[in-house]
Amino acid sequence: MKPSTQRDPRQAKPARYSAAGDEFLFVELSEAMNLEAFFRGVSITSRLAEREIPGVAEICPANASYQVRYDPDRLPLSRLIETLEQIDAEVLGQQVQRLETRVVEVPVLYNDPWTHETLMRFRDRHQDPSGTDLEYAARINGFASVDGFIEAHSASPWFVSMVGFVAGLPFMYQMVPRERQIEVPKYVRPRTDTPKQTVGYGGCFSCIYSVRGAGGYQMFGVTPMPIYDPSGSQPHIDDSMIYFRPGDIVKHRPVDRSEYDAMVAAAEAGRFRPKTAPFVFDLDEYREAPEAVARRVEEVLNEH
């Protein structure tokens, strides 16, 4: 992934640097999630990684911020901040706003029996105990039917803006104009159970639960695609054990039960291969014609 951005330094807010204990530095770029803040963060962290600075142990980009773990015996905090300020100034002065990344197709069985069984067990923790998560999400977003809501969720591409909460879980930001973004609140009280590889939603973010466990996001379906592999049995996941990276572009594709079952069998046999394609995302192009960019995402997947 090779990102570069352009921002007017006079308009960009200064980054806020906060020490977190003796080994971590938290850097906040914006109080709101937007593509500009995301591009700025992923560009800074990518450049920091490329420099391979002694003492930098780990770099964790997030939606509108990032965190760096460092060894204070090898790299003083003041020098780390000075380096990051220098990189930030370089990023803000870039003339091109492009991200060389990949598009990933994620098959989804919406309205599946496993998330349905789970959500019915936890209706007392939900805003609307009388319906399902999909029915609630469709209604509050003004869709006439669940099918219409599923079409909106699967038709648009999504940016992976960060990976975390639990190992391998991607948070995804919808690539549509702000007025068309789906928004659904989290459960009133978190569940104590969520099926593995559930496609969830909270606020303006979609996610995929990499493991079974507690959670508070609305549950829309499941994917047969393994995204976290501590066993090393999935050839599409490298030694990091985690498939997604910040900057990936995701396109959901609805599948039926028979196709889902076939993909699960392929994954269990170590034969699952996600459909991917290289992609160059241009922020200026997206601002001017988001629908055209969304069509191009689908086109490059169809070509592969």
Short mmCIF file of N, CA and C in Angstrom, two decimals, residues 85-242:
data_model
loop_
_atom_site.label_atom_id
_atom_site.label_comp_id
_atom_site.label_asym_id
_atom_site.label_seq_id
_atom_site.Cartn_x
_atom_site.Cartn_y
_atom_site.Cartn_z
N GLU A 85 6.26 14.86 13.45
CA GLU A 85 5.89 16.20 12.98
C GLU A 85 6.48 16.45 11.59
N GLN A 86 7.70 16.00 11.38
CA GLN A 86 8.35 16.16 10.08
C GLN A 86 7.61 15.37 9.00
N ILE A 87 7.25 14.13 9.31
CA ILE A 87 6.52 13.30 8.35
C ILE A 87 5.15 13.91 8.06
N ASP A 88 4.48 14.39 9.09
CA ASP A 88 3.16 15.01 8.92
C ASP A 88 3.25 16.20 7.98
N ALA A 89 4.29 17.03 8.13
CA ALA A 89 4.45 18.18 7.25
C ALA A 89 4.68 17.74 5.80
N GLU A 90 5.44 16.66 5.61
CA GLU A 90 5.65 16.12 4.26
C GLU A 90 4.33 15.67 3.65
N VAL A 91 3.53 14.97 4.44
CA VAL A 91 2.24 14.44 3.96
C VAL A 91 1.31 15.59 3.57
N LEU A 92 1.24 16.62 4.41
CA LEU A 92 0.35 17.73 4.12
C LEU A 92 0.76 18.51 2.88
N GLY A 93 2.03 18.41 2.51
CA GLY A 93 2.52 19.15 1.34
C GLY A 93 2.51 18.37 0.05
N GLN A 94 2.06 17.11 0.08
CA GLN A 94 2.07 16.29 -1.13
C GLN A 94 1.11 16.84 -2.18
N GLN A 95 1.45 16.62 -3.44
CA GLN A 95 0.66 17.14 -4.55
C GLN A 95 -0.35 16.14 -5.10
N VAL A 96 -0.27 14.89 -4.67
CA VAL A 96 -1.14 13.85 -5.19
C VAL A 96 -1.89 13.20 -4.04
N GLN A 97 -3.16 12.90 -4.26
CA GLN A 97 -3.99 12.30 -3.23
C GLN A 97 -4.45 10.92 -3.69
N ARG A 98 -3.54 9.98 -3.70
CA ARG A 98 -3.87 8.65 -4.18
C ARG A 98 -3.42 7.59 -3.20
N LEU A 99 -4.11 6.45 -3.26
CA LEU A 99 -3.79 5.32 -2.40
C LEU A 99 -3.74 4.07 -3.27
N GLU A 100 -2.56 3.45 -3.37
CA GLU A 100 -2.42 2.19 -4.09
C GLU A 100 -2.77 1.06 -3.13
N THR A 101 -3.86 0.38 -3.38
CA THR A 101 -4.36 -0.60 -2.43
C THR A 101 -4.95 -1.79 -3.17
N ARG A 102 -5.89 -2.49 -2.56
CA ARG A 102 -6.54 -3.63 -3.19
C ARG A 102 -8.02 -3.60 -2.87
N VAL A 103 -8.81 -4.16 -3.76
CA VAL A 103 -10.24 -4.36 -3.52
C VAL A 103 -10.44 -5.82 -3.16
N VAL A 104 -11.24 -6.09 -2.14
CA VAL A 104 -11.51 -7.44 -1.67
C VAL A 104 -13.02 -7.69 -1.69
N GLU A 105 -13.44 -8.74 -2.35
CA GLU A 105 -14.85 -9.11 -2.33
C GLU A 105 -15.12 -10.01 -1.13
N VAL A 106 -16.10 -9.62 -0.31
CA VAL A 106 -16.46 -10.39 0.88
C VAL A 106 -17.87 -10.95 0.68
N PRO A 107 -18.00 -12.26 0.51
CA PRO A 107 -19.35 -12.86 0.40
C PRO A 107 -20.06 -12.81 1.74
N VAL A 108 -21.36 -12.53 1.72
CA VAL A 108 -22.14 -12.42 2.96
C VAL A 108 -23.46 -13.15 2.80
N LEU A 109 -23.75 -14.02 3.74
CA LEU A 109 -25.07 -14.62 3.85
C LEU A 109 -25.86 -13.74 4.82
N TYR A 110 -26.66 -12.82 4.27
CA TYR A 110 -27.48 -11.95 5.10
C TYR A 110 -28.65 -12.74 5.69
N ASN A 111 -29.13 -12.27 6.83
CA ASN A 111 -30.30 -12.90 7.46
C ASN A 111 -30.07 -14.39 7.70
N ASP A 112 -28.89 -14.74 8.12
CA ASP A 112 -28.52 -16.15 8.32
C ASP A 112 -29.15 -16.70 9.60
N PRO A 113 -29.22 -18.01 9.76
CA PRO A 113 -29.85 -18.59 10.95
C PRO A 113 -29.04 -18.42 12.24
N TRP A 114 -27.71 -18.28 12.16
CA TRP A 114 -26.89 -18.24 13.36
C TRP A 114 -26.96 -16.88 14.05
N THR A 115 -26.83 -15.79 13.29
CA THR A 115 -26.99 -14.48 13.93
C THR A 115 -28.45 -14.27 14.34
N HIS A 116 -29.39 -14.84 13.58
CA HIS A 116 -30.80 -14.70 13.96
C HIS A 116 -31.07 -15.36 15.30
N GLU A 117 -30.55 -16.57 15.48
CA GLU A 117 -30.73 -17.26 16.76
C GLU A 117 -30.10 -16.46 17.89
N THR A 118 -28.92 -15.89 17.64
CA THR A 118 -28.23 -15.13 18.67
C THR A 118 -28.97 -13.85 19.01
N LEU A 119 -29.38 -13.10 18.00
CA LEU A 119 -30.05 -11.83 18.29
C LEU A 119 -31.39 -12.03 19.00
N MET A 120 -32.05 -13.14 18.72
CA MET A 120 -33.31 -13.41 19.41
C MET A 120 -33.09 -13.71 20.89
N ARG A 121 -31.92 -14.23 21.24
CA ARG A 121 -31.61 -14.48 22.65
C ARG A 121 -31.35 -13.20 23.43
N PHE A 122 -31.04 -12.11 22.69
CA PHE A 122 -30.63 -10.88 23.36
C PHE A 122 -31.57 -9.71 23.04
N ARG A 123 -32.85 -9.99 22.77
CA ARG A 123 -33.76 -8.89 22.43
C ARG A 123 -33.96 -7.94 23.60
N ASP A 124 -33.78 -8.41 24.83
CA ASP A 124 -33.95 -7.52 25.98
C ASP A 124 -32.85 -6.46 26.04
N ARG A 125 -31.80 -6.61 25.23
CA ARG A 125 -30.70 -5.64 25.23
C ARG A 125 -30.76 -4.72 23.99
N HIS A 126 -31.83 -4.85 23.23
CA HIS A 126 -31.93 -4.14 21.95
C HIS A 126 -32.94 -3.00 22.03
N GLN A 127 -32.76 -2.00 21.15
CA GLN A 127 -33.68 -0.86 21.10
C GLN A 127 -35.10 -1.28 20.72
N ASP A 128 -35.21 -2.32 19.87
CA ASP A 128 -36.52 -2.75 19.38
C ASP A 128 -36.67 -4.26 19.56
N PRO A 129 -37.14 -4.71 20.71
CA PRO A 129 -37.26 -6.15 20.97
C PRO A 129 -38.25 -6.86 20.06
N SER A 130 -39.10 -6.11 19.34
CA SER A 130 -40.15 -6.73 18.54
C SER A 130 -39.68 -7.21 17.18
N GLY A 131 -38.48 -6.80 16.73
CA GLY A 131 -38.02 -7.17 15.40
C GLY A 131 -36.59 -7.67 15.42
N THR A 132 -36.03 -7.85 14.24
CA THR A 132 -34.64 -8.28 14.11
C THR A 132 -33.73 -7.06 13.91
N ASP A 133 -32.44 -7.29 13.98
CA ASP A 133 -31.50 -6.18 13.77
C ASP A 133 -31.64 -5.59 12.38
N LEU A 134 -31.81 -6.43 11.36
CA LEU A 134 -31.97 -5.95 10.00
C LEU A 134 -33.26 -5.14 9.84
N GLU A 135 -34.34 -5.61 10.44
CA GLU A 135 -35.60 -4.88 10.35
C GLU A 135 -35.48 -3.51 11.02
N TYR A 136 -34.83 -3.48 12.17
CA TYR A 136 -34.62 -2.21 12.87
C TYR A 136 -33.76 -1.26 12.05
N ALA A 137 -32.65 -1.78 11.51
CA ALA A 137 -31.74 -0.93 10.72
C ALA A 137 -32.43 -0.39 9.48
N ALA A 138 -33.22 -1.23 8.81
CA ALA A 138 -33.94 -0.79 7.61
C ALA A 138 -34.92 0.32 7.96
N ARG A 139 -35.66 0.14 9.05
CA ARG A 139 -36.69 1.12 9.41
C ARG A 139 -36.11 2.47 9.77
N ILE A 140 -35.08 2.50 10.62
CA ILE A 140 -34.58 3.81 11.07
C ILE A 140 -33.78 4.52 9.99
N ASN A 141 -33.38 3.80 8.94
CA ASN A 141 -32.69 4.44 7.82
C ASN A 141 -33.62 4.74 6.65
N GLY A 142 -34.91 4.52 6.84
CA GLY A 142 -35.88 4.93 5.83
C GLY A 142 -36.06 3.98 4.67
N PHE A 143 -35.66 2.72 4.84
CA PHE A 143 -35.84 1.75 3.76
C PHE A 143 -37.20 1.06 3.92
N ALA A 144 -37.85 0.80 2.79
CA ALA A 144 -39.18 0.19 2.82
C ALA A 144 -39.13 -1.29 3.16
N SER A 145 -37.96 -1.92 2.99
CA SER A 145 -37.86 -3.36 3.23
C SER A 145 -36.44 -3.71 3.64
N VAL A 146 -36.30 -4.90 4.22
CA VAL A 146 -34.98 -5.42 4.56
C VAL A 146 -34.16 -5.62 3.30
N ASP A 147 -34.79 -6.11 2.24
CA ASP A 147 -34.07 -6.32 0.98
C ASP A 147 -33.48 -5.02 0.46
N GLY A 148 -34.22 -3.92 0.58
CA GLY A 148 -33.70 -2.63 0.15
C GLY A 148 -32.51 -2.19 0.98
N PHE A 149 -32.55 -2.48 2.27
CA PHE A 149 -31.43 -2.14 3.14
C PHE A 149 -30.21 -2.99 2.79
N ILE A 150 -30.40 -4.28 2.56
CA ILE A 150 -29.28 -5.16 2.19
C ILE A 150 -28.65 -4.69 0.88
N GLU A 151 -29.48 -4.24 -0.05
CA GLU A 151 -28.95 -3.73 -1.32
C GLU A 151 -28.07 -2.51 -1.08
N ALA A 152 -28.49 -1.62 -0.19
CA ALA A 152 -27.70 -0.42 0.10
C ALA A 152 -26.39 -0.78 0.80
N HIS A 153 -26.45 -1.76 1.71
CA HIS A 153 -25.24 -2.16 2.44
C HIS A 153 -24.24 -2.85 1.53
N SER A 154 -24.71 -3.63 0.58
CA SER A 154 -23.81 -4.42 -0.26
C SER A 154 -23.43 -3.71 -1.55
N ALA A 155 -24.18 -2.70 -1.95
CA ALA A 155 -23.91 -2.06 -3.25
C ALA A 155 -22.71 -1.13 -3.21
N SER A 156 -22.45 -0.50 -2.07
CA SER A 156 -21.37 0.48 -2.00
C SER A 156 -20.07 -0.17 -1.51
N PRO A 157 -18.93 0.35 -1.93
CA PRO A 157 -17.66 -0.12 -1.36
C PRO A 157 -17.40 0.50 0.00
N TRP A 158 -16.46 -0.11 0.74
CA TRP A 158 -16.13 0.33 2.10
C TRP A 158 -14.62 0.38 2.27
N PHE A 159 -14.14 1.40 2.96
CA PHE A 159 -12.74 1.48 3.34
C PHE A 159 -12.52 0.75 4.66
N VAL A 160 -11.47 -0.06 4.75
CA VAL A 160 -11.02 -0.56 6.06
C VAL A 160 -10.19 0.55 6.68
N SER A 161 -10.75 1.18 7.71
CA SER A 161 -10.07 2.34 8.30
C SER A 161 -9.17 1.95 9.46
N MET A 162 -9.45 0.80 10.10
CA MET A 162 -8.57 0.32 11.16
C MET A 162 -8.87 -1.15 11.42
N VAL A 163 -7.93 -1.82 12.07
CA VAL A 163 -8.10 -3.23 12.43
C VAL A 163 -7.78 -3.35 13.91
N GLY A 164 -8.73 -3.89 14.68
CA GLY A 164 -8.48 -3.99 16.11
C GLY A 164 -9.71 -4.36 16.89
N PHE A 165 -9.76 -3.99 18.14
CA PHE A 165 -10.74 -4.37 19.15
C PHE A 165 -10.47 -5.80 19.59
N VAL A 166 -10.57 -6.76 18.67
CA VAL A 166 -9.99 -8.09 18.85
C VAL A 166 -9.14 -8.35 17.61
N ALA A 167 -8.26 -9.33 17.68
CA ALA A 167 -7.31 -9.57 16.59
C ALA A 167 -8.03 -9.79 15.27
N GLY A 168 -7.67 -8.99 14.27
CA GLY A 168 -8.14 -9.22 12.92
C GLY A 168 -9.47 -8.59 12.57
N LEU A 169 -10.14 -7.91 13.51
CA LEU A 169 -11.45 -7.33 13.23
C LEU A 169 -11.31 -6.03 12.46
N PRO A 170 -11.86 -5.95 11.21
CA PRO A 170 -11.77 -4.71 10.45
C PRO A 170 -12.95 -3.79 10.71
N PHE A 171 -12.67 -2.52 10.93
CA PHE A 171 -13.71 -1.49 10.95
C PHE A 171 -13.76 -0.87 9.56
N MET A 172 -14.97 -0.73 9.00
CA MET A 172 -15.12 -0.29 7.62
C MET A 172 -16.02 0.93 7.53
N TYR A 173 -15.59 1.88 6.71
CA TYR A 173 -16.26 3.18 6.56
C TYR A 173 -16.86 3.24 5.17
N GLN A 174 -18.17 3.49 5.08
CA GLN A 174 -18.88 3.43 3.80
C GLN A 174 -18.47 4.55 2.85
N MET A 175 -18.16 4.18 1.61
CA MET A 175 -17.70 5.14 0.61
C MET A 175 -18.90 5.67 -0.20
N VAL A 176 -19.71 6.48 0.47
CA VAL A 176 -20.84 7.17 -0.16
C VAL A 176 -20.86 8.58 0.40
N PRO A 177 -21.55 9.52 -0.26
CA PRO A 177 -21.69 10.85 0.33
C PRO A 177 -22.29 10.77 1.73
N ARG A 178 -21.88 11.69 2.59
CA ARG A 178 -22.26 11.62 4.01
C ARG A 178 -23.77 11.51 4.21
N GLU A 179 -24.55 12.20 3.37
CA GLU A 179 -25.99 12.18 3.56
C GLU A 179 -26.61 10.81 3.25
N ARG A 180 -25.85 9.93 2.58
CA ARG A 180 -26.36 8.61 2.26
C ARG A 180 -25.77 7.52 3.14
N GLN A 181 -24.95 7.88 4.08
CA GLN A 181 -24.33 6.88 4.94
C GLN A 181 -25.35 6.22 5.86
N ILE A 182 -25.25 4.91 5.96
CA ILE A 182 -26.08 4.16 6.90
C ILE A 182 -25.59 4.44 8.32
N GLU A 183 -26.52 4.67 9.24
CA GLU A 183 -26.16 4.85 10.64
C GLU A 183 -27.11 4.03 11.50
N VAL A 184 -26.56 3.21 12.36
CA VAL A 184 -27.36 2.36 13.25
C VAL A 184 -26.66 2.32 14.62
N PRO A 185 -27.37 2.64 15.70
CA PRO A 185 -26.71 2.59 17.01
C PRO A 185 -26.39 1.17 17.43
N LYS A 186 -25.44 1.04 18.33
CA LYS A 186 -25.13 -0.26 18.92
C LYS A 186 -26.28 -0.69 19.85
N TYR A 187 -26.23 -1.94 20.27
CA TYR A 187 -27.21 -2.43 21.24
C TYR A 187 -27.22 -1.54 22.49
N VAL A 188 -28.33 -1.47 23.16
CA VAL A 188 -28.42 -0.71 24.41
C VAL A 188 -27.46 -1.27 25.44
N ARG A 189 -27.39 -2.60 25.53
CA ARG A 189 -26.41 -3.28 26.37
C ARG A 189 -25.73 -4.36 25.54
N PRO A 190 -24.43 -4.53 25.65
CA PRO A 190 -23.73 -5.51 24.81
C PRO A 190 -24.20 -6.93 25.03
N ARG A 191 -24.10 -7.73 23.98
CA ARG A 191 -24.35 -9.17 24.09
C ARG A 191 -23.14 -9.85 24.73
N THR A 192 -23.36 -11.05 25.22
CA THR A 192 -22.24 -11.87 25.67
C THR A 192 -21.85 -12.90 24.62
N ASP A 193 -22.49 -12.85 23.45
CA ASP A 193 -22.20 -13.83 22.40
C ASP A 193 -22.42 -13.20 21.03
N THR A 194 -21.52 -13.49 20.12
CA THR A 194 -21.63 -13.09 18.72
C THR A 194 -20.98 -14.18 17.89
N PRO A 195 -21.66 -14.72 16.87
CA PRO A 195 -21.02 -15.76 16.06
C PRO A 195 -19.77 -15.27 15.35
N LYS A 196 -18.81 -16.16 15.19
CA LYS A 196 -17.59 -15.85 14.45
C LYS A 196 -17.92 -15.44 13.01
N GLN A 197 -17.25 -14.41 12.52
CA GLN A 197 -17.37 -13.89 11.16
C GLN A 197 -18.74 -13.25 10.89
N THR A 198 -19.35 -12.74 11.97
CA THR A 198 -20.56 -11.95 11.83
C THR A 198 -20.25 -10.61 11.19
N VAL A 199 -21.09 -10.19 10.25
CA VAL A 199 -21.02 -8.85 9.69
C VAL A 199 -21.90 -7.96 10.55
N GLY A 200 -21.26 -7.03 11.26
CA GLY A 200 -21.98 -6.20 12.21
C GLY A 200 -21.97 -4.73 11.83
N TYR A 201 -22.71 -3.94 12.62
CA TYR A 201 -22.81 -2.51 12.32
C TYR A 201 -23.06 -1.73 13.59
N GLY A 202 -22.31 -0.62 13.76
CA GLY A 202 -22.49 0.26 14.90
C GLY A 202 -22.10 1.67 14.53
N GLY A 203 -22.98 2.63 14.79
CA GLY A 203 -22.70 4.01 14.37
C GLY A 203 -22.68 4.10 12.86
N CYS A 204 -21.56 4.56 12.31
CA CYS A 204 -21.42 4.60 10.84
C CYS A 204 -20.43 3.55 10.34
N PHE A 205 -20.06 2.59 11.20
CA PHE A 205 -19.05 1.60 10.84
C PHE A 205 -19.64 0.20 10.71
N SER A 206 -19.24 -0.47 9.64
CA SER A 206 -19.48 -1.90 9.52
C SER A 206 -18.24 -2.63 10.02
N CYS A 207 -18.38 -3.90 10.39
CA CYS A 207 -17.24 -4.66 10.85
C CYS A 207 -17.48 -6.14 10.57
N ILE A 208 -16.44 -6.94 10.74
CA ILE A 208 -16.56 -8.39 10.69
C ILE A 208 -15.92 -8.94 11.97
N TYR A 209 -16.70 -9.62 12.78
CA TYR A 209 -16.18 -10.20 14.01
C TYR A 209 -15.26 -11.38 13.65
N SER A 210 -14.01 -11.27 13.99
CA SER A 210 -13.04 -12.29 13.60
C SER A 210 -13.14 -13.56 14.44
N VAL A 211 -13.66 -13.43 15.66
CA VAL A 211 -13.80 -14.58 16.56
C VAL A 211 -15.15 -14.51 17.25
N ARG A 212 -15.59 -15.62 17.80
CA ARG A 212 -16.82 -15.62 18.58
C ARG A 212 -16.58 -14.93 19.92
N GLY A 213 -17.55 -14.12 20.35
CA GLY A 213 -17.38 -13.46 21.63
C GLY A 213 -18.41 -12.37 21.85
N ALA A 214 -18.19 -11.57 22.86
CA ALA A 214 -19.11 -10.49 23.20
C ALA A 214 -19.12 -9.42 22.11
N GLY A 215 -20.19 -8.63 22.06
CA GLY A 215 -20.26 -7.56 21.08
C GLY A 215 -21.52 -6.76 21.23
N GLY A 216 -21.51 -5.55 20.67
CA GLY A 216 -22.67 -4.68 20.75
C GLY A 216 -23.17 -4.18 19.42
N TYR A 217 -22.51 -4.56 18.32
CA TYR A 217 -22.95 -4.10 17.01
C TYR A 217 -24.17 -4.89 16.54
N GLN A 218 -25.03 -4.23 15.76
CA GLN A 218 -26.16 -4.91 15.12
C GLN A 218 -25.61 -6.02 14.21
N MET A 219 -26.33 -7.13 14.12
CA MET A 219 -25.88 -8.28 13.34
C MET A 219 -26.73 -8.44 12.08
N PHE A 220 -26.06 -8.39 10.92
CA PHE A 220 -26.76 -8.45 9.64
C PHE A 220 -26.59 -9.77 8.91
N GLY A 221 -25.51 -10.50 9.16
CA GLY A 221 -25.24 -11.74 8.44
C GLY A 221 -23.90 -12.30 8.84
N VAL A 222 -23.44 -13.31 8.10
CA VAL A 222 -22.13 -13.91 8.33
C VAL A 222 -21.41 -14.09 7.00
N THR A 223 -20.09 -14.09 7.05
CA THR A 223 -19.30 -14.39 5.86
C THR A 223 -18.59 -15.72 6.04
N PRO A 224 -18.46 -16.51 4.97
CA PRO A 224 -17.68 -17.75 5.06
C PRO A 224 -16.18 -17.51 4.96
N MET A 225 -15.78 -16.27 4.74
CA MET A 225 -14.38 -15.93 4.49
C MET A 225 -13.59 -15.84 5.79
N PRO A 226 -12.58 -16.71 6.00
CA PRO A 226 -11.73 -16.58 7.19
C PRO A 226 -10.94 -15.28 7.12
N ILE A 227 -10.91 -14.54 8.23
CA ILE A 227 -10.17 -13.27 8.25
C ILE A 227 -9.09 -13.26 9.34
N TYR A 228 -9.07 -14.29 10.19
CA TYR A 228 -8.08 -14.39 11.27
C TYR A 228 -7.68 -15.86 11.37
N ASP A 229 -6.37 -16.13 11.32
CA ASP A 229 -5.92 -17.51 11.18
C ASP A 229 -4.72 -17.82 12.06
N PRO A 230 -4.93 -18.00 13.36
CA PRO A 230 -3.79 -18.35 14.23
C PRO A 230 -3.26 -19.74 13.97
N SER A 231 -4.02 -20.60 13.29
CA SER A 231 -3.57 -21.97 13.03
C SER A 231 -2.65 -22.08 11.83
N GLY A 232 -2.63 -21.05 10.98
CA GLY A 232 -1.80 -21.09 9.78
C GLY A 232 -2.34 -22.00 8.69
N SER A 233 -3.63 -22.29 8.71
CA SER A 233 -4.21 -23.22 7.73
C SER A 233 -4.81 -22.54 6.52
N GLN A 234 -4.88 -21.21 6.52
CA GLN A 234 -5.50 -20.50 5.41
C GLN A 234 -4.43 -19.84 4.53
N PRO A 235 -4.28 -20.30 3.29
CA PRO A 235 -3.20 -19.79 2.44
C PRO A 235 -3.34 -18.32 2.04
N HIS A 236 -4.54 -17.75 2.16
CA HIS A 236 -4.70 -16.34 1.79
C HIS A 236 -4.33 -15.39 2.94
N ILE A 237 -3.96 -15.95 4.12
CA ILE A 237 -3.58 -15.12 5.27
C ILE A 237 -2.11 -15.39 5.60
N ASP A 238 -1.32 -14.33 5.72
CA ASP A 238 0.12 -14.49 5.92
C ASP A 238 0.46 -14.76 7.38
N ASP A 239 1.74 -14.71 7.71
CA ASP A 239 2.21 -15.06 9.05
C ASP A 239 1.72 -14.11 10.14
N SER A 240 1.20 -12.95 9.75
CA SER A 240 0.65 -12.03 10.75
C SER A 240 -0.64 -12.57 11.36
N MET A 241 -1.23 -13.58 10.70
CA MET A 241 -2.49 -14.22 11.11
C MET A 241 -3.72 -13.38 10.81
N ILE A 242 -3.52 -12.17 10.27
CA ILE A 242 -4.61 -11.22 10.06
C ILE A 242 -4.69 -10.89 8.58
#
